[in-house]
PDB file of C-alpha atoms in Angstrom:
ATOM      1  CA  MET Y 152     145.977 100.412 139.461  1.00  0.00           C
ATOM      2  CA  ARG Y 153     143.228 101.531 137.103  1.00  0.00           C
ATOM      3  CA  ILE Y 154     144.209 100.795 133.517  1.00  0.00           C
ATOM      4  CA  LEU Y 155     142.416 102.146 130.460  1.00  0.00           C
ATOM      5  CA  ALA Y 156     142.998 100.092 127.302  1.00  0.00           C
ATOM      6  CA  SER Y 157     141.440 102.482 124.826  1.00  0.00           C
ATOM      7  CA  ASP Y 158     142.124 100.316 121.765  1.00  0.00           C
ATOM      8  CA  GLY Y 159     141.505  96.980 123.463  1.00  0.00           C
ATOM      9  CA  MET Y 160     143.981  94.445 124.817  1.00  0.00           C
ATOM     10  CA  GLU Y 161     144.723  90.748 124.317  1.00  0.00           C
ATOM     11  CA  LYS Y 162     142.498  88.686 126.618  1.00  0.00           C
ATOM     12  CA  ASN Y 163     145.318  86.820 128.379  1.00  0.00           C
ATOM     13  CA  ALA Y 164     146.963  90.132 129.258  1.00  0.00           C
ATOM     14  CA  VAL Y 165     143.697  91.472 130.649  1.00  0.00           C
ATOM     15  CA  ALA Y 166     143.274  88.336 132.736  1.00  0.00           C
ATOM     16  CA  ALA Y 167     146.841  88.557 134.034  1.00  0.00           C
ATOM     17  CA  LEU Y 168     146.456  92.185 135.055  1.00  0.00           C
ATOM     18  CA  LYS Y 169     143.163  91.511 136.794  1.00  0.00           C
ATOM     19  CA  ALA Y 170     144.730  88.557 138.593  1.00  0.00           C
ATOM     20  CA  GLN Y 171     147.324  90.979 139.943  1.00  0.00           C
ATOM     21  CA  GLY Y 172     144.531  93.101 141.393  1.00  0.00           C
ATOM     22  CA  HIS Y 173     144.395  95.805 138.738  1.00  0.00           C
ATOM     23  CA  GLU Y 174     141.192  97.161 137.207  1.00  0.00           C
ATOM     24  CA  VAL Y 175     141.199  97.061 133.396  1.00  0.00           C
ATOM     25  CA  VAL Y 176     138.707  99.068 131.346  1.00  0.00           C
ATOM     26  CA  GLU Y 177     138.579  98.333 127.610  1.00  0.00           C
ATOM     27  CA  GLN Y 178     136.795 101.290 126.063  1.00  0.00           C
ATOM     28  CA  PHE Y 179     137.524 103.582 123.124  1.00  0.00           C
ATOM     29  CA  TYR Y 180     136.780 107.265 123.638  1.00  0.00           C
ATOM     30  CA  GLU Y 181     136.815 110.139 121.181  1.00  0.00           C
ATOM     31  CA  PRO Y 182     139.409 112.802 122.113  1.00  0.00           C
ATOM     32  CA  ALA Y 183     137.074 115.107 124.063  1.00  0.00           C
ATOM     33  CA  GLU Y 184     135.684 112.254 126.147  1.00  0.00           C
ATOM     34  CA  LEU Y 185     139.121 110.675 126.569  1.00  0.00           C
ATOM     35  CA  ALA Y 186     140.372 113.932 128.079  1.00  0.00           C
ATOM     36  CA  GLU Y 187     137.756 113.583 130.807  1.00  0.00           C
ATOM     37  CA  GLN Y 188     138.086 109.842 131.366  1.00  0.00           C
ATOM     38  CA  VAL Y 189     141.884 109.749 131.519  1.00  0.00           C
ATOM     39  CA  LYS Y 190     141.869 111.830 134.718  1.00  0.00           C
ATOM     40  CA  ASP Y 191     140.743 108.756 136.668  1.00  0.00           C
ATOM     41  CA  PHE Y 192     143.335 106.229 135.421  1.00  0.00           C
ATOM     42  CA  ASP Y 193     146.888 105.382 136.452  1.00  0.00           C
ATOM     43  CA  VAL Y 194     147.811 103.792 133.110  1.00  0.00           C
ATOM     44  CA  LEU Y 195     146.677 104.458 129.538  1.00  0.00           C
ATOM     45  CA  VAL Y 196     147.338 101.703 126.990  1.00  0.00           C
ATOM     46  CA  VAL Y 197     146.856 102.557 123.312  1.00  0.00           C
ATOM     47  CA  ARG Y 198     147.541 101.071 119.910  1.00  0.00           C
ATOM     48  CA  SER Y 199     147.345 103.163 116.737  1.00  0.00           C
ATOM     49  CA  ALA Y 200     143.733 104.367 116.779  1.00  0.00           C
ATOM     50  CA  THR Y 201     143.975 106.522 119.905  1.00  0.00           C
ATOM     51  CA  LYS Y 202     145.937 109.757 119.583  1.00  0.00           C
ATOM     52  CA  VAL Y 203     147.320 111.068 122.876  1.00  0.00           C
ATOM     53  CA  ARG Y 204     147.903 114.733 122.179  1.00  0.00           C
ATOM     54  CA  THR Y 205     148.774 117.650 124.438  1.00  0.00           C
ATOM     55  CA  PRO Y 206     145.174 118.519 125.486  1.00  0.00           C
ATOM     56  CA  ILE Y 207     144.641 114.952 126.742  1.00  0.00           C
ATOM     57  CA  ILE Y 208     147.923 115.030 128.642  1.00  0.00           C
ATOM     58  CA  ASP Y 209     147.017 118.422 130.138  1.00  0.00           C
ATOM     59  CA  ALA Y 210     143.657 117.017 131.257  1.00  0.00           C
ATOM     60  CA  ALA Y 211     145.399 114.099 132.959  1.00  0.00           C
ATOM     61  CA  LEU Y 212     147.671 116.524 134.789  1.00  0.00           C
ATOM     62  CA  GLU Y 213     144.654 118.111 136.475  1.00  0.00           C
ATOM     63  CA  THR Y 214     144.417 115.119 138.813  1.00  0.00           C
ATOM     64  CA  GLY Y 215     148.009 113.917 138.522  1.00  0.00           C
ATOM     65  CA  LYS Y 216     146.820 110.315 138.578  1.00  0.00           C
ATOM     66  CA  LEU Y 217     148.150 109.207 135.183  1.00  0.00           C
ATOM     67  CA  LYS Y 218     151.720 107.957 135.527  1.00  0.00           C
ATOM     68  CA  LEU Y 219     152.261 105.726 132.498  1.00  0.00           C
ATOM     69  CA  ILE Y 220     151.267 105.612 128.816  1.00  0.00           C
ATOM     70  CA  ILE Y 221     152.017 102.421 126.896  1.00  0.00           C
ATOM     71  CA  ARG Y 222     151.892 102.085 123.135  1.00  0.00           C
ATOM     72  CA  GLY Y 223     151.119  98.460 122.280  1.00  0.00           C
ATOM     73  CA  GLY Y 224     153.362  98.351 119.230  1.00  0.00           C
ATOM     74  CA  VAL Y 225     156.453 100.057 117.863  1.00  0.00           C
ATOM     75  CA  GLY Y 226     155.922 103.684 116.818  1.00  0.00           C
ATOM     76  CA  ILE Y 227     154.945 106.264 119.435  1.00  0.00           C
ATOM     77  CA  ASP Y 228     154.228 109.124 117.039  1.00  0.00           C
ATOM     78  CA  ASN Y 229     150.520 108.973 117.961  1.00  0.00           C
ATOM     79  CA  ILE Y 230     151.570 110.167 121.436  1.00  0.00           C
ATOM     80  CA  ASP Y 231     153.038 113.581 122.248  1.00  0.00           C
ATOM     81  CA  HIS Y 232     155.649 111.619 124.133  1.00  0.00           C
ATOM     82  CA  LYS Y 233     158.206 114.374 124.682  1.00  0.00           C
ATOM     83  CA  TYR Y 234     155.573 116.616 126.250  1.00  0.00           C
ATOM     84  CA  ALA Y 235     154.274 113.767 128.406  1.00  0.00           C
ATOM     85  CA  GLU Y 236     157.768 112.941 129.661  1.00  0.00           C
ATOM     86  CA  GLU Y 237     158.416 116.605 130.439  1.00  0.00           C
ATOM     87  CA  LYS Y 238     155.284 116.574 132.604  1.00  0.00           C
ATOM     88  CA  GLY Y 239     156.360 113.458 134.485  1.00  0.00           C
ATOM     89  CA  ILE Y 240     154.291 110.865 132.620  1.00  0.00           C
ATOM     90  CA  LYS Y 241     156.389 107.927 131.427  1.00  0.00           C
ATOM     91  CA  VAL Y 242     155.835 106.739 127.848  1.00  0.00           C
ATOM     92  CA  MET Y 243     156.832 103.212 126.828  1.00  0.00           C
ATOM     93  CA  ASN Y 244     156.206 100.864 123.895  1.00  0.00           C
ATOM     94  CA  THR Y 245     156.558  97.181 122.990  1.00  0.00           C
ATOM     95  CA  PRO Y 246     159.125  97.262 120.183  1.00  0.00           C
ATOM     96  CA  ARG Y 247     160.065  93.585 120.137  1.00  0.00           C
ATOM     97  CA  ALA Y 248     156.611  92.047 120.143  1.00  0.00           C
ATOM     98  CA  SER Y 249     155.328  92.758 116.633  1.00  0.00           C
ATOM     99  CA  SER Y 250     158.496  93.012 114.525  1.00  0.00           C
ATOM    100  CA  ASP Y 251     158.150  89.644 112.778  1.00  0.00           C
ATOM    101  CA  ALA Y 252     154.423  90.152 112.162  1.00  0.00           C
ATOM    102  CA  VAL Y 253     154.984  93.491 110.413  1.00  0.00           C
ATOM    103  CA  ALA Y 254     157.926  92.125 108.433  1.00  0.00           C
ATOM    104  CA  GLU Y 255     155.863  89.151 107.259  1.00  0.00           C
ATOM    105  CA  LEU Y 256     153.091  91.457 106.067  1.00  0.00           C
ATOM    106  CA  ALA Y 257     155.626  93.558 104.163  1.00  0.00           C
ATOM    107  CA  MET Y 258     156.865  90.374 102.481  1.00  0.00           C
ATOM    108  CA  ALA Y 259     153.270  89.352 101.731  1.00  0.00           C
ATOM    109  CA  HIS Y 260     152.690  92.694 100.002  1.00  0.00           C
ATOM    110  CA  MET Y 261     155.928  92.284  98.045  1.00  0.00           C
ATOM    111  CA  LEU Y 262     154.783  88.912  96.732  1.00  0.00           C
ATOM    112  CA  SER Y 263     151.282  90.222  96.068  1.00  0.00           C
ATOM    113  CA  CYS Y 264     152.690  93.101  94.018  1.00  0.00           C
ATOM    114  CA  ALA Y 265     155.096  90.833  92.137  1.00  0.00           C
ATOM    115  CA  ARG Y 266     152.402  88.306  91.194  1.00  0.00           C
ATOM    116  CA  PHE Y 267     149.165  90.374  91.093  1.00  0.00           C
ATOM    117  CA  VAL Y 268     147.699  88.331  93.954  1.00  0.00           C
ATOM    118  CA  SER Y 269     145.340  91.075  95.126  1.00  0.00           C
ATOM    119  CA  VAL Y 270     143.867  92.222  91.822  1.00  0.00           C
ATOM    120  CA  ALA Y 271     143.807  88.745  90.228  1.00  0.00           C
ATOM    121  CA  GLY Y 272     141.798  87.378  93.141  1.00  0.00           C
ATOM    122  CA  HIS Y 273     139.453  90.360  92.979  1.00  0.00           C
ATOM    123  CA  THR Y 274     138.754  89.980  89.267  1.00  0.00           C
ATOM    124  CA  MET Y 275     138.154  86.230  89.668  1.00  0.00           C
ATOM    125  CA  ARG Y 276     135.433  87.021  92.195  1.00  0.00           C
ATOM    126  CA  GLU Y 277     133.909  89.243  89.522  1.00  0.00           C
ATOM    127  CA  GLY Y 278     133.663  86.199  87.260  1.00  0.00           C
ATOM    128  CA  LYS Y 279     136.678  87.095  85.104  1.00  0.00           C
ATOM    129  CA  TRP Y 280     139.520  84.766  84.046  1.00  0.00           C
ATOM    130  CA  GLU Y 281     142.299  87.168  83.036  1.00  0.00           C
ATOM    131  CA  LYS Y 282     145.206  84.744  83.022  1.00  0.00           C
ATOM    132  CA  LYS Y 283     147.154  86.513  80.281  1.00  0.00           C
ATOM    133  CA  ALA Y 284     146.880  89.907  81.983  1.00  0.00           C
ATOM    134  CA  TYR Y 285     148.921  88.945  85.031  1.00  0.00           C
ATOM    135  CA  LYS Y 286     152.468  88.253  83.954  1.00  0.00           C
ATOM    136  CA  GLY Y 287     154.428  88.820  87.124  1.00  0.00           C
ATOM    137  CA  ILE Y 288     158.033  89.020  88.206  1.00  0.00           C
ATOM    138  CA  GLU Y 289     160.099  86.886  90.578  1.00  0.00           C
ATOM    139  CA  ILE Y 290     161.654  88.432  93.683  1.00  0.00           C
ATOM    140  CA  GLY Y 291     164.653  86.080  93.707  1.00  0.00           C
ATOM    141  CA  GLY Y 292     167.712  87.888  92.381  1.00  0.00           C
ATOM    142  CA  LYS Y 293     166.127  91.318  92.873  1.00  0.00           C
ATOM    143  CA  THR Y 294     167.435  94.073  95.143  1.00  0.00           C
ATOM    144  CA  LEU Y 295     165.353  95.106  98.142  1.00  0.00           C
ATOM    145  CA  GLY Y 296     165.997  98.528  99.632  1.00  0.00           C
ATOM    146  CA  ILE Y 297     164.981  98.720 103.290  1.00  0.00           C
ATOM    147  CA  VAL Y 298     164.629 102.207 104.721  1.00  0.00           C
ATOM    148  CA  GLY Y 299     165.039 101.848 108.474  1.00  0.00           C
ATOM    149  CA  TYR Y 300     167.042  98.767 109.441  1.00  0.00           C
ATOM    150  CA  GLY Y 301     165.829  98.273 112.993  1.00  0.00           C
ATOM    151  CA  ARG Y 302     164.052  95.195 114.329  1.00  0.00           C
ATOM    152  CA  ILE Y 303     161.376  95.101 111.615  1.00  0.00           C
ATOM    153  CA  GLY Y 304     163.774  95.976 108.808  1.00  0.00           C
ATOM    154  CA  GLN Y 305     166.247  93.310 109.915  1.00  0.00           C
ATOM    155  CA  SER Y 306     163.486  90.698 110.138  1.00  0.00           C
ATOM    156  CA  LEU Y 307     162.370  91.527 106.600  1.00  0.00           C
ATOM    157  CA  GLY Y 308     165.982  91.514 105.450  1.00  0.00           C
ATOM    158  CA  ARG Y 309     166.505  87.976 106.739  1.00  0.00           C
ATOM    159  CA  MET Y 310     163.376  86.782 104.929  1.00  0.00           C
ATOM    160  CA  ALA Y 311     164.397  88.521 101.709  1.00  0.00           C
ATOM    161  CA  MET Y 312     167.914  87.070 101.741  1.00  0.00           C
ATOM    162  CA  ALA Y 313     166.481  83.606 102.406  1.00  0.00           C
ATOM    163  CA  MET Y 314     164.421  84.043  99.226  1.00  0.00           C
ATOM    164  CA  GLY Y 315     167.460  84.962  97.160  1.00  0.00           C
ATOM    165  CA  MET Y 316     167.263  88.753  97.253  1.00  0.00           C
ATOM    166  CA  LYS Y 317     170.086  91.233  97.711  1.00  0.00           C
ATOM    167  CA  VAL Y 318     169.445  93.773 100.473  1.00  0.00           C
ATOM    168  CA  VAL Y 319     170.608  97.370 100.693  1.00  0.00           C
ATOM    169  CA  ALA Y 320     169.665  99.264 103.823  1.00  0.00           C
ATOM    170  CA  TYR Y 321     169.599 102.861 104.969  1.00  0.00           C
ATOM    171  CA  ASP Y 322     169.581 103.764 108.648  1.00  0.00           C
ATOM    172  CA  VAL Y 323     170.955 106.652 110.681  1.00  0.00           C
ATOM    173  CA  PHE Y 324     172.308 104.029 113.116  1.00  0.00           C
ATOM    174  CA  LYS Y 325     174.462 101.434 111.392  1.00  0.00           C
ATOM    175  CA  VAL Y 326     175.414  98.042 112.837  1.00  0.00           C
ATOM    176  CA  PRO Y 327     178.431  96.944 110.736  1.00  0.00           C
ATOM    177  CA  GLU Y 328     178.162  93.383 112.048  1.00  0.00           C
ATOM    178  CA  LEU Y 329     174.918  92.962 110.086  1.00  0.00           C
ATOM    179  CA  GLU Y 330     176.624  93.465 106.726  1.00  0.00           C
ATOM    180  CA  ASN Y 331     177.472  90.424 104.615  1.00  0.00           C
ATOM    181  CA  GLU Y 332     177.777  89.457 100.957  1.00  0.00           C
ATOM    182  CA  ASN Y 333     174.004  89.862 100.533  1.00  0.00           C
ATOM    183  CA  MET Y 334     173.401  92.951 102.708  1.00  0.00           C
ATOM    184  CA  ARG Y 335     175.126  96.319 102.827  1.00  0.00           C
ATOM    185  CA  TYR Y 336     174.375  99.789 104.109  1.00  0.00           C
ATOM    186  CA  VAL Y 337     174.050 102.591 101.552  1.00  0.00           C
ATOM    187  CA  GLU Y 338     173.030 106.227 101.500  1.00  0.00           C
ATOM    188  CA  LEU Y 339     169.409 106.982 100.722  1.00  0.00           C
ATOM    189  CA  ASP Y 340     169.938 108.238  97.159  1.00  0.00           C
ATOM    190  CA  GLU Y 341     171.843 105.067  96.247  1.00  0.00           C
ATOM    191  CA  LEU Y 342     169.092 102.943  97.785  1.00  0.00           C
ATOM    192  CA  PHE Y 343     166.507 104.719  95.642  1.00  0.00           C
ATOM    193  CA  ALA Y 344     168.648 104.260  92.522  1.00  0.00           C
ATOM    194  CA  VAL Y 345     169.490 100.547  92.793  1.00  0.00           C
ATOM    195  CA  SER Y 346     166.429  98.962  94.431  1.00  0.00           C
ATOM    196  CA  ASP Y 347     163.810  96.916  92.583  1.00  0.00           C
ATOM    197  CA  PHE Y 348     161.668  96.884  95.733  1.00  0.00           C
ATOM    198  CA  ILE Y 349     161.669  99.535  98.470  1.00  0.00           C
ATOM    199  CA  SER Y 350     160.139  98.930 101.903  1.00  0.00           C
ATOM    200  CA  LEU Y 351     159.695 101.682 104.503  1.00  0.00           C
ATOM    201  CA  HIS Y 352     160.265 100.983 108.204  1.00  0.00           C
ATOM    202  CA  VAL Y 353     160.728 104.400 109.774  1.00  0.00           C
ATOM    203  CA  PRO Y 354     158.597 106.515 112.114  1.00  0.00           C
ATOM    204  CA  SER Y 355     156.491 109.390 110.859  1.00  0.00           C
ATOM    205  CA  LEU Y 356     158.932 112.022 109.641  1.00  0.00           C
ATOM    206  CA  GLU Y 357     158.600 115.787 109.851  1.00  0.00           C
ATOM    207  CA  GLY Y 358     158.516 117.860 106.686  1.00  0.00           C
ATOM    208  CA  LYS Y 359     157.978 116.399 103.221  1.00  0.00           C
ATOM    209  CA  PRO Y 360     157.007 112.716 102.955  1.00  0.00           C
ATOM    210  CA  MET Y 361     160.021 110.491 102.289  1.00  0.00           C
ATOM    211  CA  VAL Y 362     158.409 109.150  99.115  1.00  0.00           C
ATOM    212  CA  ASN Y 363     157.394 112.139  96.991  1.00  0.00           C
ATOM    213  CA  ALA Y 364     157.612 113.208  93.370  1.00  0.00           C
ATOM    214  CA  GLU Y 365     161.274 114.193  93.763  1.00  0.00           C
ATOM    215  CA  THR Y 366     162.405 110.932  95.364  1.00  0.00           C
ATOM    216  CA  ILE Y 367     160.286 108.765  93.062  1.00  0.00           C
ATOM    217  CA  ALA Y 368     162.132 110.350  90.130  1.00  0.00           C
ATOM    218  CA  LYS Y 369     165.391 108.987  91.608  1.00  0.00           C
ATOM    219  CA  MET Y 370     164.046 105.417  91.646  1.00  0.00           C
ATOM    220  CA  LYS Y 371     164.279 102.713  89.024  1.00  0.00           C
ATOM    221  CA  ASP Y 372     161.540 102.538  86.436  1.00  0.00           C
ATOM    222  CA  GLY Y 373     159.140  99.797  87.537  1.00  0.00           C
ATOM    223  CA  VAL Y 374     160.057  99.944  91.218  1.00  0.00           C
ATOM    224  CA  VAL Y 375     157.718  98.382  93.775  1.00  0.00           C
ATOM    225  CA  ILE Y 376     157.078 100.412  96.946  1.00  0.00           C
ATOM    226  CA  ILE Y 377     155.943  98.829 100.220  1.00  0.00           C
ATOM    227  CA  ASN Y 378     154.781 100.814 103.251  1.00  0.00           C
ATOM    228  CA  THR Y 379     153.932  99.220 106.585  1.00  0.00           C
ATOM    229  CA  SER Y 380     155.339 102.146 108.622  1.00  0.00           C
ATOM    230  CA  ARG Y 381     153.274 105.342 108.622  1.00  0.00           C
ATOM    231  CA  GLY Y 382     150.977 106.588 105.874  1.00  0.00           C
ATOM    232  CA  THR Y 383     152.363 110.111 106.054  1.00  0.00           C
ATOM    233  CA  ASN Y 384     155.733 108.844 104.818  1.00  0.00           C
ATOM    234  CA  ILE Y 385     154.295 108.710 101.286  1.00  0.00           C
ATOM    235  CA  ASP Y 386     152.847 111.538  99.219  1.00  0.00           C
ATOM    236  CA  GLU Y 387     149.773 109.649  98.033  1.00  0.00           C
ATOM    237  CA  ALA Y 388     149.103 111.993  95.102  1.00  0.00           C
ATOM    238  CA  ALA Y 389     152.660 111.560  93.828  1.00  0.00           C
ATOM    239  CA  LEU Y 390     152.450 107.792  94.247  1.00  0.00           C
ATOM    240  CA  LEU Y 391     149.159 107.628  92.346  1.00  0.00           C
ATOM    241  CA  GLU Y 392     150.636 109.642  89.483  1.00  0.00           C
ATOM    242  CA  ALA Y 393     153.681 107.336  89.366  1.00  0.00           C
ATOM    243  CA  LEU Y 394     151.464 104.240  89.360  1.00  0.00           C
ATOM    244  CA  ASP Y 395     149.415 105.645  86.487  1.00  0.00           C
ATOM    245  CA  SER Y 396     152.539 106.459  84.475  1.00  0.00           C
ATOM    246  CA  GLY Y 397     154.190 103.092  85.160  1.00  0.00           C
ATOM    247  CA  LYS Y 398     157.210 104.662  86.878  1.00  0.00           C
ATOM    248  CA  VAL Y 399     156.109 102.662  89.936  1.00  0.00           C
ATOM    249  CA  ARG Y 400     155.114  99.130  88.961  1.00  0.00           C
ATOM    250  CA  ALA Y 401     153.059  98.483  92.101  1.00  0.00           C
ATOM    251  CA  ALA Y 402     152.614  99.472  95.725  1.00  0.00           C
ATOM    252  CA  GLY Y 403     151.783  97.453  98.821  1.00  0.00           C
ATOM    253  CA  LEU Y 404     150.164  99.676 101.434  1.00  0.00           C
ATOM    254  CA  ASP Y 405     149.109  98.796 104.965  1.00  0.00           C
ATOM    255  CA  VAL Y 406     149.134 102.390 106.229  1.00  0.00           C
ATOM    256  CA  TRP Y 407     147.516 105.530 104.883  1.00  0.00           C
ATOM    257  CA  ALA Y 408     147.791 109.303 105.247  1.00  0.00           C
ATOM    258  CA  GLU Y 409     144.236 109.282 106.608  1.00  0.00           C
ATOM    259  CA  GLU Y 410     142.809 106.260 108.387  1.00  0.00           C
ATOM    260  CA  PRO Y 411     140.316 104.916 107.505  1.00  0.00           C
ATOM    261  CA  SER Y 412     141.478 105.864 104.026  1.00  0.00           C
ATOM    262  CA  LYS Y 413     139.149 107.798 101.747  1.00  0.00           C
ATOM    263  CA  ASN Y 414     141.627 107.780  98.855  1.00  0.00           C
ATOM    264  CA  GLU Y 415     139.522 105.557  96.624  1.00  0.00           C
ATOM    265  CA  ALA Y 416     141.647 106.191  93.529  1.00  0.00           C
ATOM    266  CA  LEU Y 417     144.665 104.746  95.322  1.00  0.00           C
ATOM    267  CA  LEU Y 418     143.111 101.863  97.228  1.00  0.00           C
ATOM    268  CA  ASN Y 419     141.149 100.771  94.129  1.00  0.00           C
ATOM    269  CA  HIS Y 420     144.145 101.038  91.807  1.00  0.00           C
ATOM    270  CA  PRO Y 421     144.778  97.698  90.049  1.00  0.00           C
ATOM    271  CA  HIS Y 422     148.476  97.850  90.933  1.00  0.00           C
ATOM    272  CA  VAL Y 423     147.943  98.464  94.652  1.00  0.00           C
ATOM    273  CA  SER Y 424     147.886  95.658  97.204  1.00  0.00           C
ATOM    274  CA  CYS Y 425     146.146  97.147 100.228  1.00  0.00           C
ATOM    275  CA  THR Y 426     145.330  96.248 103.829  1.00  0.00           C
ATOM    276  CA  PRO Y 427     143.763  98.319 106.646  1.00  0.00           C
ATOM    277  CA  HIS Y 428     146.758  98.806 109.003  1.00  0.00           C
ATOM    278  CA  ILE Y 429     146.994  95.179 110.136  1.00  0.00           C
ATOM    279  CA  GLY Y 430     150.780  94.886 110.426  1.00  0.00           C
ATOM    280  CA  ALA Y 431     150.757  93.720 114.051  1.00  0.00           C
ATOM    281  CA  SER Y 432     147.415  91.919 113.804  1.00  0.00           C
ATOM    282  CA  THR Y 433     148.470  88.319 114.322  1.00  0.00           C
ATOM    283  CA  THR Y 434     147.469  86.080 117.191  1.00  0.00           C
ATOM    284  CA  GLU Y 435     151.105  85.555 118.121  1.00  0.00           C
ATOM    285  CA  ALA Y 436     152.057  89.244 118.010  1.00  0.00           C
ATOM    286  CA  GLN Y 437     149.085  90.288 120.102  1.00  0.00           C
ATOM    287  CA  LYS Y 438     149.965  87.690 122.737  1.00  0.00           C
ATOM    288  CA  ARG Y 439     153.552  88.970 122.835  1.00  0.00           C
ATOM    289  CA  ILE Y 440     152.374  92.594 123.001  1.00  0.00           C
ATOM    290  CA  GLY Y 441     149.989  91.741 125.831  1.00  0.00           C
ATOM    291  CA  ALA Y 442     152.686  89.899 127.762  1.00  0.00           C
ATOM    292  CA  GLU Y 443     155.096  92.812 127.317  1.00  0.00           C
ATOM    293  CA  ILE Y 444     152.459  95.279 128.559  1.00  0.00           C
ATOM    294  CA  VAL Y 445     151.890  93.153 131.666  1.00  0.00           C
ATOM    295  CA  ASP Y 446     155.646  93.054 132.253  1.00  0.00           C
ATOM    296  CA  ILE Y 447     156.022  96.826 131.801  1.00  0.00           C
ATOM    297  CA  ILE Y 448     153.216  97.585 134.270  1.00  0.00           C
ATOM    298  CA  GLY Y 449     154.546  95.071 136.789  1.00  0.00           C
ATOM    299  CA  LYS Y 450     158.039  96.529 136.750  1.00  0.00           C
ATOM    300  CA  PHE Y 451     156.918 100.159 136.674  1.00  0.00           C
ATOM    301  CA  PHE Y 452     154.768  99.893 139.780  1.00  0.00           C
ATOM    302  CA  ALA Y 453     156.989  97.384 141.630  1.00  0.00           C
TER     303      ALA Y 453
END
């Protein structure tokens, strides 16, 4: 098979696919060029940078060669997956491979926000020694609200409970067996009201962003908001206003409404811990993602 990895692929996975006789092309194309190139491939593998929208799928249908689209990661909202499936192109992802990596980054942002790790390090590199300015808080004993208690949310929940936090979770699918003295399911409004930290782990949602001026008003004063899901789940203007007012103590952001982000007021805010969408960017996660992609392709074309 001819496989296009438009956002790159872990080297061991590439080697394994080539050893099986497949041709692997690692090349990013802008949408117009991708629409032409995809006509000559059996498999398209993407991460988050490539958007597979209807025009690209329609172009692939002209030759009928493309049979499988794989998202190396969890969310598939960068693919018009329902349309692709309707046209006979299978869409799959690798949901298990990067869960712990994303959860660990969410925890890293929580600690950074609690202890000013990001801004304190930045000011030190500017030659400043602002020790008295960075009086932090401890996360032990605090309540973490996790919106979306799937694989990533559960991984973060385990870490949080191990560090002495109470966890409340909201999810449309509840698994009662996961509840214990330190974790319980709640409705979304209660989660907003009782949480000291809130971490988002849901796909991109239609309509208004989940975190907006209205929902922020329901949160505790001094809440910390973490987002490693999708940037569009937060109204960035509302978040910036809440950071300026102190309603939101701090925010840890790995994802942005526009990527690369041009929201300099937000990414330069002293109470924002920011990273450039690196949730799954660990050596271990990429190896697992690559291995899962190889497995998917092997089984699909068996």
